[in-house]
CSV table of C-alpha atoms in Angstrom, one decimal:
chain,number,residue,atom,x,y,z
G,1,GLN,CA,2.7,-24.4,-5.3
G,2,MET,CA,4.3,-22.2,-2.6
G,3,LYS,CA,7.0,-23.5,-0.3
G,4,LYS,CA,6.3,-23.6,3.4
G,5,ASN,CA,7.3,-20.4,5.4
G,6,PHE,CA,7.4,-18.3,2.3
G,7,LEU,CA,4.6,-15.9,2.1
G,8,PHE,CA,3.6,-15.9,-1.5
G,9,ARG,CA,4.0,-19.4,-2.5
G,10,SER,CA,0.5,-20.5,-2.9
G,11,CYS,CA,1.4,-14.6,2.3
G,12,LEU,CA,-0.2,-7.1,10.4
G,13,VAL,CA,0.8,-4.3,8.7
G,14,ALA,CA,-0.2,-1.5,10.8
G,15,ALA,CA,-2.7,0.2,8.6
G,16,VAL,CA,-1.6,3.3,7.1
G,17,ALA,CA,-5.0,4.5,6.4
G,18,LEU,CA,-6.2,3.5,3.1
G,19,THR,CA,-8.3,6.5,4.0
G,20,ALA,CA,-7.2,9.5,6.0
G,21,ALA,CA,-8.4,10.2,9.5
G,22,ALA,CA,-7.8,13.1,11.8
G,23,CYS,CA,-5.1,12.3,14.3
G,24,SER,CA,-3.7,14.1,17.3
G,25,ASP,CA,-0.4,15.9,16.8
G,26,ASP,CA,1.4,13.6,19.2
G,27,ALA,CA,0.2,10.5,17.4
G,28,ASP,CA,1.2,12.0,14.0
G,29,LEU,CA,4.7,12.9,15.1
G,30,GLY,CA,5.2,9.6,16.8
G,31,LYS,CA,4.7,7.5,13.7
G,32,VAL,CA,8.1,8.0,12.1
G,33,ASP,CA,11.6,7.9,13.5
G,34,THR,CA,12.9,11.1,12.0
G,35,ASP,CA,16.5,10.1,12.8
G,36,LYS,CA,16.2,7.6,10.0
G,37,LEU,CA,14.8,10.0,7.4
G,38,ASN,CA,16.9,11.5,4.6
G,39,VAL,CA,16.2,15.2,5.1
G,40,PRO,CA,17.9,18.5,4.4
G,41,ASP,CA,20.6,19.7,6.7
G,42,GLY,CA,21.0,23.0,8.4
G,43,SER,CA,18.4,25.7,7.9
G,44,VAL,CA,16.6,24.0,5.0
G,45,VAL,CA,13.0,23.4,6.1
G,46,TYR,CA,11.1,20.4,4.7
G,47,VAL,CA,7.5,19.3,4.6
G,48,THR,CA,5.8,16.0,5.4
G,49,ASP,CA,2.2,14.8,5.6
G,50,ALA,CA,0.7,13.4,8.9
G,51,GLU,CA,2.2,10.0,8.2
G,52,GLY,CA,5.7,11.5,7.8
G,53,LYS,CA,5.8,11.1,4.0
G,54,ARG,CA,7.6,13.7,2.0
G,55,LYS,CA,6.2,12.4,-1.3
G,56,PHE,CA,3.2,10.5,-2.6
G,57,SER,CA,0.7,11.7,-0.1
G,58,SER,CA,-2.8,10.3,-0.7
G,59,ILE,CA,-6.1,10.6,1.0
G,60,GLU,CA,-9.4,8.8,0.7
G,61,PHE,CA,-12.3,10.3,2.6
G,62,ARG,CA,-16.0,10.1,3.1
G,63,ASP,CA,-18.1,13.3,3.6
G,64,ALA,CA,-15.2,15.1,5.3
G,65,THR,CA,-11.8,14.5,6.8
G,66,THR,CA,-9.3,16.7,8.6
G,67,THR,CA,-5.5,16.1,8.7
G,68,GLN,CA,-2.3,18.0,8.8
G,69,LEU,CA,0.8,19.0,6.9
G,70,TRP,CA,4.0,19.3,9.0
G,71,VAL,CA,7.0,21.6,8.5
G,72,HIS,CA,10.3,20.5,10.0
G,73,SER,CA,13.7,22.1,10.6
G,74,PRO,CA,16.6,19.7,11.2
G,75,LYS,CA,17.7,22.0,14.0
G,76,ALA,CA,16.0,24.6,16.1
G,77,VAL,CA,15.5,27.8,14.2
G,78,ALA,CA,17.1,31.0,15.5
G,79,ALA,CA,14.1,33.2,14.6
G,80,ASP,CA,10.4,32.6,13.8
G,81,CYS,CA,10.0,30.9,10.4
G,82,ASN,CA,6.6,31.1,8.7
G,83,VAL,CA,5.5,28.6,6.0
G,84,THR,CA,2.3,29.0,4.0
G,85,PHE,CA,0.4,26.5,1.9
G,86,ALA,CA,-1.7,27.9,-0.9
G,87,TYR,CA,-4.0,26.2,-3.5
G,88,ASP,CA,-2.3,26.6,-6.9
G,89,PRO,CA,-3.6,24.7,-10.0
G,90,SER,CA,-0.5,25.6,-12.0
G,91,VAL,CA,1.5,23.1,-9.8
G,92,LEU,CA,-0.7,20.3,-11.2
G,93,ALA,CA,-0.5,21.6,-14.7
G,94,ASP,CA,3.3,21.5,-14.5
G,95,TYR,CA,3.1,17.9,-13.2
G,96,ASN,CA,0.7,16.7,-15.8
G,97,SER,CA,2.9,18.3,-18.5
G,98,ALA,CA,6.1,16.7,-17.2
G,99,ASN,CA,4.6,13.2,-16.6
G,100,ALA,CA,2.1,13.0,-19.5
G,101,THR,CA,-0.8,12.6,-17.0
G,102,GLU,CA,-4.3,14.1,-17.0
G,103,TYR,CA,-5.2,14.4,-13.3
G,104,LYS,CA,-7.9,16.9,-12.5
G,105,ALA,CA,-7.6,19.3,-9.5
G,106,VAL,CA,-9.7,19.1,-6.5
G,107,PRO,CA,-12.1,22.1,-6.6
G,108,GLN,CA,-10.7,24.8,-4.4
G,109,GLY,CA,-14.0,24.9,-2.4
G,110,VAL,CA,-13.4,21.3,-1.3
G,111,VAL,CA,-10.4,22.3,0.8
G,112,SER,CA,-10.1,24.7,3.7
G,113,PHE,CA,-7.0,25.5,5.7
G,114,ALA,CA,-6.9,26.6,9.3
G,115,GLY,CA,-5.0,29.8,9.9
G,116,ASN,CA,-5.1,30.6,6.2
G,117,GLY,CA,-2.7,27.8,5.5
G,118,SER,CA,0.2,29.3,7.6
G,119,ALA,CA,2.4,27.6,10.2
G,120,THR,CA,5.1,29.2,12.2
G,121,ILE,CA,8.1,27.3,13.5
G,122,ALA,CA,8.8,29.4,16.6
G,123,ALA,CA,12.3,30.4,17.5
G,124,GLY,CA,14.1,27.7,19.4
G,125,THR,CA,11.8,24.9,18.0
G,126,THR,CA,11.9,22.5,15.0
G,127,THR,CA,8.3,21.8,13.9
G,128,ALA,CA,4.9,23.3,13.2
G,129,SER,CA,1.7,22.0,11.5
G,130,VAL,CA,-1.1,23.3,9.4
G,131,GLU,CA,-4.5,21.6,9.6
G,132,TYR,CA,-6.7,21.3,6.6
G,133,THR,CA,-10.1,19.8,5.9
G,134,LEU,CA,-11.5,18.2,2.8
G,135,THR,CA,-15.3,18.3,2.5
G,136,SER,CA,-17.2,16.5,-0.2
G,137,ASP,CA,-19.3,18.8,-2.5
G,138,GLY,CA,-20.7,16.0,-4.5
G,139,SER,CA,-18.7,16.9,-7.7
G,140,LEU,CA,-16.0,14.2,-7.3
G,141,THR,CA,-16.7,10.7,-8.6
G,142,TYR,CA,-15.4,7.9,-6.5
G,143,THR,CA,-13.9,6.1,-9.5
G,144,ASP,CA,-11.5,8.9,-10.2
G,145,THR,CA,-8.4,10.2,-8.4
G,146,TYR,CA,-8.0,14.0,-8.1
G,147,VAL,CA,-5.1,16.1,-6.9
G,148,LEU,CA,-4.9,18.9,-4.4
G,149,PRO,CA,-2.1,21.1,-5.8
G,150,LEU,CA,-0.2,23.3,-3.3
G,151,ARG,CA,2.5,25.9,-3.5
G,152,VAL,CA,4.6,26.4,-0.4
G,153,THR,CA,6.3,29.6,0.5
G,154,ILE,CA,8.5,30.6,3.4
G,155,SER,CA,9.7,33.7,5.2
G,156,GLY,CA,12.1,34.1,8.1
G,157,GLY,CA,15.6,32.7,8.8
G,158,ALA,CA,15.3,29.5,6.8
G,159,GLN,CA,14.7,28.2,3.2
G,160,LEU,CA,12.7,25.4,1.6
G,161,GLY,CA,14.2,22.5,-0.1
G,162,LYS,CA,13.6,22.7,-3.8
G,163,THR,CA,11.3,19.7,-3.9
G,164,ASP,CA,9.3,21.1,-1.0
G,165,GLU,CA,8.2,24.3,-2.8
G,166,THR,CA,5.3,22.4,-4.3
G,167,ARG,CA,3.1,19.5,-3.1
G,168,LEU,CA,0.6,17.2,-4.7
G,169,ILE,CA,-1.9,15.3,-2.6
G,170,PHE,CA,-3.8,12.6,-4.4
G,171,VAL,CA,-7.4,12.5,-3.3
G,172,ARG,CA,-10.4,10.2,-3.7
G,173,ASP,CA,-13.9,11.1,-2.5
G,174,LEU,CA,-15.5,7.8,-1.5
G,175,THR,CA,-18.7,9.4,-0.1
G,176,ASN,CA,-21.0,7.5,-2.4
G,177,LEU,CA,-19.1,4.2,-2.3
G,178,PRO,CA,-19.9,1.4,0.2
G,179,ASP,CA,-17.2,1.2,2.8
G,180,ALA,CA,-15.1,-1.7,4.0
G,181,THR,CA,-13.2,0.4,6.6
G,182,LYS,CA,-13.8,-0.6,10.2
G,183,TYR,CA,-13.6,2.0,12.9
G,184,VAL,CA,-12.5,1.4,16.5
G,185,ASN,CA,-12.2,3.4,19.7
G,186,ASP,CA,-8.6,4.5,20.2
G,187,GLY,CA,-9.0,4.4,24.0
G,188,ASN,CA,-9.3,8.2,24.2
G,189,GLY,CA,-12.8,8.4,22.9
G,190,ASN,CA,-11.8,8.9,19.3
G,191,MET,CA,-13.1,6.6,16.5
G,192,VAL,CA,-10.1,5.8,14.2
G,193,GLU,CA,-9.6,3.4,11.4
G,194,GLY,CA,-9.1,-0.2,12.6
G,195,VAL,CA,-6.8,-2.9,11.3
G,196,LYS,CA,-6.8,-3.5,7.5
G,197,MET,CA,-7.2,-7.1,6.6
G,198,PHE,CA,-5.9,-8.5,3.3
G,199,ASN,CA,-7.0,-11.8,1.7
G,200,CYS,CA,-4.3,-13.2,-0.5
G,201,ILE,CA,-5.7,-16.0,-2.7
G,202,GLU,CA,-4.2,-18.6,-5.0
G,203,VAL,CA,-6.2,-17.7,-8.1
G,204,ASN,CA,-5.3,-21.0,-9.7
G,205,GLY,CA,-7.8,-22.7,-7.3
G,206,THR,CA,-9.8,-20.0,-5.6
G,207,ASN,CA,-12.6,-17.7,-6.6
G,208,PRO,CA,-11.8,-14.0,-5.5
G,209,LEU,CA,-15.5,-13.6,-4.5
G,210,CYS,CA,-14.7,-15.7,-1.4
G,211,THR,CA,-13.3,-12.4,0.0
G,212,MET,CA,-16.9,-11.2,0.7
G,213,ALA,CA,-18.0,-14.4,2.5
G,214,PHE,CA,-17.4,-13.0,6.0
G,215,THR,CA,-18.8,-9.9,7.6
G,216,LEU,CA,-18.8,-8.5,11.2
G,217,ASP,CA,-21.8,-9.2,13.3
G,218,ARG,CA,-22.5,-5.7,14.6
G,219,SER,CA,-21.2,-3.2,12.0
G,220,GLY,CA,-22.0,-5.5,9.0
G,221,LYS,CA,-18.7,-4.4,7.4
G,222,PRO,CA,-16.7,-6.9,5.3
G,223,LEU,CA,-14.0,-8.7,7.3
G,224,TYR,CA,-11.5,-8.0,4.5
G,225,ASP,CA,-10.4,-4.6,3.2
G,226,ALA,CA,-8.6,-6.0,0.1
G,227,VAL,CA,-8.0,-9.1,-1.9
G,228,ILE,CA,-4.6,-9.8,-3.4
G,229,LEU,CA,-4.6,-11.9,-6.6
G,230,PHE,CA,-1.7,-14.3,-6.5
G,231,SER,CA,-0.1,-14.2,-8.9
G,232,SER,CA,1.0,-12.7,-12.2
G,233,ASN,CA,4.6,-12.8,-13.3
G,234,ILE,CA,7.5,-10.8,-14.6
G,235,ASN,CA,8.7,-12.7,-17.7
G,236,PHE,CA,11.5,-12.2,-20.1
G,237,ASP,CA,10.8,-12.2,-23.9
G,238,SER,CA,13.9,-13.5,-25.6
G,239,GLU,CA,12.8,-12.3,-29.0
G,240,THR,CA,12.3,-8.6,-28.0
G,241,GLY,CA,14.8,-8.6,-25.1
G,242,ARG,CA,12.1,-6.9,-22.9
G,243,VAL,CA,10.5,-8.0,-19.7
G,244,TYR,CA,6.7,-8.0,-19.6
G,245,ILE,CA,3.8,-8.9,-17.3
G,246,PHE,CA,2.5,-12.4,-17.8
G,247,HIS,CA,-1.0,-13.6,-16.6
G,248,ASN,CA,-1.6,-17.3,-16.6
G,249,GLU,CA,-4.9,-18.6,-17.8
G,250,ASN,CA,-6.5,-18.4,-14.4
G,251,VAL,CA,-5.4,-14.8,-13.6
G,252,GLN,CA,-6.3,-13.7,-17.1
G,253,HIS,CA,-9.8,-15.2,-16.8
G,254,VAL,CA,-10.5,-13.3,-13.6
G,255,LEU,CA,-9.2,-10.1,-15.1
G,256,ASP,CA,-11.1,-10.6,-18.4
G,257,ASN,CA,-14.3,-11.2,-16.3
G,258,ALA,CA,-13.8,-8.5,-13.8
G,259,ASP,CA,-17.5,-7.6,-13.8
G,260,LYS,CA,-18.2,-11.0,-12.4
G,261,TYR,CA,-15.3,-11.7,-10.1
G,262,LEU,CA,-13.9,-8.2,-9.1
G,263,ARG,CA,-16.6,-5.6,-9.5
G,264,PRO,CA,-18.9,-7.0,-6.7
G,265,LEU,CA,-15.9,-6.7,-4.3
G,266,LYS,CA,-15.1,-3.1,-5.4
G,267,GLU,CA,-18.7,-2.2,-5.0
G,268,ARG,CA,-18.4,-3.1,-1.3
G,269,GLY,CA,-15.3,-1.0,-0.9
G,270,ILE,CA,-12.9,-4.0,-1.1
G,271,LYS,CA,-9.7,-3.1,-2.9
G,272,VAL,CA,-8.2,-5.4,-5.6
G,273,ILE,CA,-4.4,-5.8,-5.7
G,274,LEU,CA,-2.4,-7.8,-8.3
G,275,SER,CA,0.6,-9.8,-7.1
G,276,VAL,CA,3.7,-10.0,-9.4
G,277,LEU,CA,6.7,-12.3,-8.9
G,278,GLY,CA,9.4,-14.2,-10.9
G,279,ASN,CA,8.6,-17.1,-13.2
G,280,HIS,CA,11.8,-19.2,-13.4
G,281,ASP,CA,13.6,-17.1,-16.0
G,282,LYS,CA,16.4,-14.5,-15.8
G,283,SER,CA,14.0,-11.6,-15.0
G,284,GLY,CA,12.8,-10.7,-11.6
G,285,VAL,CA,11.8,-7.8,-9.4
G,286,ALA,CA,15.4,-7.4,-8.1
G,287,ASN,CA,17.6,-7.3,-11.2
G,288,LEU,CA,16.2,-4.7,-13.6
G,289,SER,CA,18.4,-1.8,-14.8
G,290,ASP,CA,17.1,1.7,-14.2
G,291,ALA,CA,15.8,1.9,-17.8
G,292,THR,CA,14.2,-1.5,-17.6
G,293,ALA,CA,12.6,-0.7,-14.3
G,294,LYS,CA,11.1,2.5,-15.7
G,295,ASP,CA,9.7,0.6,-18.6
G,296,PHE,CA,8.2,-2.2,-16.5
G,297,ALA,CA,6.7,0.3,-14.1
G,298,LYS,CA,4.8,1.8,-17.1
G,299,GLN,CA,3.5,-1.7,-17.9
G,300,ILE,CA,2.3,-2.1,-14.3
G,301,LYS,CA,0.4,1.2,-14.6
G,302,ASN,CA,-1.1,0.2,-17.9
G,303,CYS,CA,-2.3,-3.1,-16.4
G,304,CYS,CA,-3.8,-1.4,-13.4
G,305,ASP,CA,-5.5,1.2,-15.6
G,306,ALA,CA,-6.9,-1.5,-17.9
G,307,TYR,CA,-8.4,-3.7,-15.2
G,308,ASP,CA,-9.2,-1.0,-12.6
G,309,LEU,CA,-6.8,-2.4,-10.0
G,310,ASP,CA,-6.0,-0.7,-6.8
G,311,GLY,CA,-2.3,-1.5,-6.7
G,312,VAL,CA,0.4,-4.2,-6.9
G,313,MET,CA,2.4,-6.4,-4.5
G,314,LEU,CA,5.9,-7.4,-5.6
G,315,ASP,CA,7.6,-10.6,-4.4
G,316,ASP,CA,11.2,-11.5,-4.9
G,317,GLU,CA,10.8,-15.2,-5.6
G,318,TYR,CA,11.0,-17.8,-8.3
G,319,SER,CA,13.5,-15.9,-10.5
G,320,ASP,CA,16.5,-17.6,-12.0
G,321,TYR,CA,18.8,-14.6,-11.9
G,322,GLU,CA,21.9,-14.7,-14.2
G,323,THR,CA,25.0,-13.1,-12.9
G,324,ASN,CA,27.8,-14.7,-15.0
G,325,PRO,CA,27.6,-12.6,-17.0
G,326,VAL,CA,24.8,-10.2,-16.2
G,327,PRO,CA,22.5,-10.0,-19.2
G,328,PRO,CA,21.9,-6.8,-21.1
G,329,GLY,CA,19.1,-4.7,-19.6
G,330,PHE,CA,19.7,-6.2,-16.2
G,331,VAL,CA,21.9,-5.7,-13.2
G,332,ALA,CA,23.2,-8.2,-10.5
G,333,PRO,CA,20.2,-8.8,-8.2
G,334,SER,CA,20.3,-6.4,-5.3
G,335,VAL,CA,18.3,-4.4,-2.8
G,336,ASP,CA,19.1,-1.3,-4.7
G,337,ALA,CA,17.6,-2.7,-7.9
G,338,LEU,CA,14.5,-3.9,-6.1
G,339,SER,CA,14.1,-0.5,-4.4
G,340,ARG,CA,14.4,1.2,-7.8
G,341,LEU,CA,11.5,-0.8,-9.3
G,342,PHE,CA,9.3,-0.1,-6.3
G,343,TYR,CA,10.0,3.6,-6.5
G,344,GLU,CA,9.4,3.8,-10.3
G,345,ILE,CA,6.1,2.0,-9.9
G,346,LYS,CA,5.0,4.4,-7.1
G,347,LYS,CA,6.2,7.4,-9.2
G,348,VAL,CA,3.9,6.5,-12.2
G,349,GLN,CA,0.9,5.7,-10.1
G,350,PRO,CA,1.2,7.5,-6.7
G,351,GLU,CA,-2.5,7.1,-6.0
G,352,ARG,CA,-2.3,3.3,-6.0
G,353,LEU,CA,-1.0,0.9,-3.3
G,354,ASN,CA,2.6,-0.3,-3.5
G,355,ILE,CA,3.0,-3.5,-1.4
G,356,THR,CA,5.9,-5.8,-0.7
G,357,TYR,CA,6.4,-9.2,0.9
G,358,ALA,CA,9.5,-8.6,3.1
G,359,PHE,CA,11.3,-11.7,2.2
G,360,ALA,CA,14.7,-12.4,0.5
G,361,ARG,CA,16.1,-9.0,-0.8
G,362,ALA,CA,12.8,-7.3,0.0
G,363,ALA,CA,13.5,-7.7,3.7
G,364,TYR,CA,15.4,-4.5,3.1
G,365,MET,CA,14.6,-1.4,1.1
G,366,ASN,CA,17.0,1.5,0.4
G,367,PRO,CA,16.4,5.2,-0.2
G,368,VAL,CA,16.2,5.8,-4.0
G,369,ARG,CA,17.5,8.8,-5.9
G,370,ASP,CA,15.0,10.2,-8.4
G,371,LEU,CA,16.6,9.9,-11.9
G,372,GLU,CA,15.2,13.3,-13.0
G,373,THR,CA,15.4,15.5,-9.9
G,374,GLY,CA,18.2,13.8,-7.9
G,375,GLU,CA,16.0,13.9,-4.8
G,376,LEU,CA,16.6,11.0,-2.3
G,377,VAL,CA,13.3,9.3,-1.4
G,378,ASN,CA,12.8,7.0,1.6
G,379,PRO,CA,11.1,3.6,1.4
G,380,GLY,CA,8.5,4.9,3.8
G,381,ASP,CA,7.4,7.2,1.0
G,382,TYR,CA,7.2,4.7,-1.9
G,383,VAL,CA,6.2,1.5,0.0
G,384,ASP,CA,2.7,1.6,1.4
G,385,PHE,CA,2.7,-1.8,3.2
G,386,ALA,CA,5.3,-4.5,3.9
G,387,PHE,CA,4.1,-7.9,5.0
G,388,ALA,CA,6.5,-10.1,7.1
G,389,ASN,CA,7.0,-13.8,6.4
G,390,TYR,CA,4.8,-16.2,8.3
G,391,PRO,CA,7.1,-17.0,11.2
G,392,ASP,CA,8.6,-13.5,11.5
G,393,THR,CA,8.0,-11.3,14.6
G,394,PRO,CA,9.0,-7.7,15.2
G,395,THR,CA,12.0,-9.1,17.0
G,396,SER,CA,13.1,-11.7,14.5
G,397,ASN,CA,12.6,-9.4,11.5
G,398,PRO,CA,12.6,-5.7,12.6
G,399,ILE,CA,11.5,-4.3,9.2
G,400,ILE,CA,11.2,-0.8,10.6
G,401,ASN,CA,15.0,-0.7,11.0
G,402,ASN,CA,15.4,-1.8,7.3
G,403,TYR,CA,13.0,0.6,5.6
G,404,ALA,CA,14.0,4.2,6.3
G,405,GLY,CA,11.0,6.5,7.1
G,406,ILE,CA,8.4,3.7,7.4
G,407,SER,CA,6.0,3.5,10.3
G,408,ASN,CA,4.5,0.7,12.3
G,409,ARG,CA,1.2,1.4,10.7
G,410,GLN,CA,2.7,0.4,7.3
G,411,LEU,CA,4.1,-2.9,8.6
G,412,GLY,CA,2.7,-6.3,9.3
G,413,TYR,CA,3.4,-9.4,11.4
G,414,CYS,CA,1.5,-12.6,12.3
G,415,SER,CA,0.5,-13.3,8.7
G,416,MET,CA,-1.6,-16.4,8.6
G,417,GLU,CA,-1.3,-19.2,6.1
G,418,PHE,CA,-4.1,-21.7,5.5
G,419,ALA,CA,-2.7,-24.1,2.9
G,420,GLN,CA,0.1,-25.8,4.8
G,421,GLY,CA,-1.9,-27.7,7.4
G,422,GLY,CA,-2.6,-24.6,9.5
G,423,SER,CA,1.0,-24.2,10.5
G,424,TYR,CA,0.7,-20.4,10.9
G,425,LEU,CA,-2.6,-19.5,12.4
G,426,TRP,CA,-1.1,-17.6,15.4
G,427,SER,CA,-2.7,-17.4,18.8
G,428,LYS,CA,-5.1,-14.8,20.0
G,429,ASN,CA,-2.4,-13.5,22.4
G,430,ALA,CA,0.0,-13.1,19.5
G,431,LEU,CA,-2.6,-11.1,17.6
G,432,GLN,CA,-3.3,-9.0,20.6
G,433,SER,CA,0.4,-8.2,21.1
G,434,THR,CA,0.9,-7.0,17.5
G,435,TYR,CA,-2.3,-5.0,17.7
G,436,ALA,CA,-1.3,-3.3,20.9
G,437,ALA,CA,2.1,-2.5,19.4
G,438,GLY,CA,0.4,-0.6,16.5
G,439,TYR,CA,0.7,-3.1,13.7
G,440,GLY,CA,-2.7,-2.4,12.3
G,441,CYS,CA,-3.1,-4.6,9.3
G,442,HIS,CA,-3.2,-8.4,8.9
G,443,LEU,CA,-2.8,-10.8,6.0
G,444,VAL,CA,-4.4,-14.2,5.4
G,445,PHE,CA,-3.0,-16.4,2.6
G,446,ALA,CA,-4.8,-19.3,0.8
G,447,MET,CA,-8.2,-19.0,2.3
G,448,SER,CA,-10.6,-21.3,0.4
G,449,LEU,CA,-14.2,-22.1,1.3
G,450,GLU,CA,-14.5,-25.2,-0.9
G,451,SER,CA,-13.1,-27.4,1.8
G,452,ASN,CA,-15.8,-29.6,3.5
G,453,THR,CA,-14.5,-28.6,6.9
G,454,PHE,CA,-13.5,-24.9,6.6
G,455,PRO,CA,-16.9,-23.3,7.1
G,456,ALA,CA,-17.6,-25.3,10.2
G,457,THR,CA,-17.4,-23.0,13.3
G,458,ASN,CA,-15.2,-25.5,15.1
G,459,ASN,CA,-12.5,-25.5,12.4
G,460,ASP,CA,-9.1,-24.0,13.3
G,461,ARG,CA,-9.0,-21.7,10.3
G,462,PHE,CA,-12.5,-20.4,11.0
G,463,GLN,CA,-11.5,-19.9,14.6
G,464,ALA,CA,-8.4,-18.0,13.5
G,465,LEU,CA,-10.5,-15.5,11.5
G,466,GLY,CA,-12.8,-15.1,14.5
G,467,ASN,CA,-9.8,-14.4,16.7
G,468,ALA,CA,-8.7,-11.7,14.4
G,469,ALA,CA,-12.1,-10.1,14.2
G,470,GLU,CA,-12.4,-10.2,18.0
G,471,VAL,CA,-9.0,-8.7,18.7
G,472,PHE,CA,-9.0,-6.1,15.9
G,473,TYR,CA,-12.6,-5.0,16.0
G,474,GLY,CA,-14.3,-6.4,19.1
G,475,GLU,CA,-16.8,-8.2,16.8
G,476,SER,CA,-17.6,-11.8,15.7
G,477,ILE,CA,-17.6,-13.0,12.1
G,478,VAL,CA,-20.7,-14.0,10.2
G,479,TRP,CA,-20.4,-16.5,7.3
G,480,ASP,CA,-22.9,-15.9,4.5
G,481,GLY,CA,-23.2,-19.6,3.8
G,482,ASN,CA,-21.6,-19.5,0.3
G,483,THR,CA,-18.4,-21.4,-0.7
G,484,TYR,CA,-17.7,-19.3,-3.9
G,485,GLY,CA,-16.1,-22.2,-5.7
G,486,LYS,CA,-14.0,-21.8,-8.7
G,487,ASP,CA,-16.4,-22.0,-11.7
G,488,TRP,CA,-14.1,-21.7,-14.7
């Protein structure tokens, strides 16, 4: 059972789009504080996506989407500097060979670049952008991830950083998949993706299917964009000396019966995330050596592959870390070790979501140096979402200052917790404040419909969900009348 005030004991990140949408140049540039990025110095030009990420760009789209790639110079260039992006399948072939992967390339006809893929940083300026469009041709299946492989060239009085000479963009075409994404007016007449809502459930007592109990009255979209299964564990095997993923009997039952408990959610566009945290032994998410972190990351990927999961959420809790002495294969628990594990997981499955509960050491994330290339990578690149603890506000826990390169759209406050007597339901005004500030995602923990009172429209938890729907989408919630009780 979780302790009060700790998110994942029994958990509004501004939504980085789980799918990409076209944004204005001003909005794109405003998402990241470039002063906090680890970028080249001098006349070395570097590349980011529209969210400010230098690595692990991913796009999910329906029918068509338009977005940008940005080129940046740390200081104003003395003369015009031209950068060109070109489709090049050999970039993906090299990646597959180096990483033992088998990603397929997006067909060249699916992508089109404005201006033949060229952008010019004009003399005396520091940035330029190239707009490109992905248009579904019906050949991509929504169950698979594809890659848009690009080679980047430069001319003029600057040079590209080595890692910026190529770029991989991981793509999913969801045209034929039902959609949980809600769209709202941005105030300027543009329809953009609304807040992402996550339902974190205690699998020991809750059926994941409760995630689809609520829809919105006008759009008919599901209230929740994703479910988080709380929780599997990181365990230590004393016989082999290795750490491994452990699923208790309840989590294992749900995973083994995914067609019954998870497939109906995925068929409505709701993502399925697996939570992983400590289990009262010496292993944890914050004390793995580099080699152990790489090995555990591969186990995470194998698990996600086997059960068709959309990502993981790591939580630094319930580990009995040993430091006197530090056991073989481990290090003293630290933010650096936690960051390393997050990075290694993102590296082996860049198309999936990497989520953290910003509590304990995870209240901070550090830049990580790639063990093979030596490249320094910011948390904003390898963490997709960071959820704040229940009582935390942007003032009390300014995560954006602790995660270099992250944007408001990746962060979340006003998380709601339904198991501890309704202590953290938050007011409509609080939700409105975080929404107005750009924190576009929200998390609810321990929602269960088996209570005799919860489905009643006058219940405080029901009202809290209604407040979220009203603030985030301007709609009311509709309950389908089912309680989705645990049936195993």
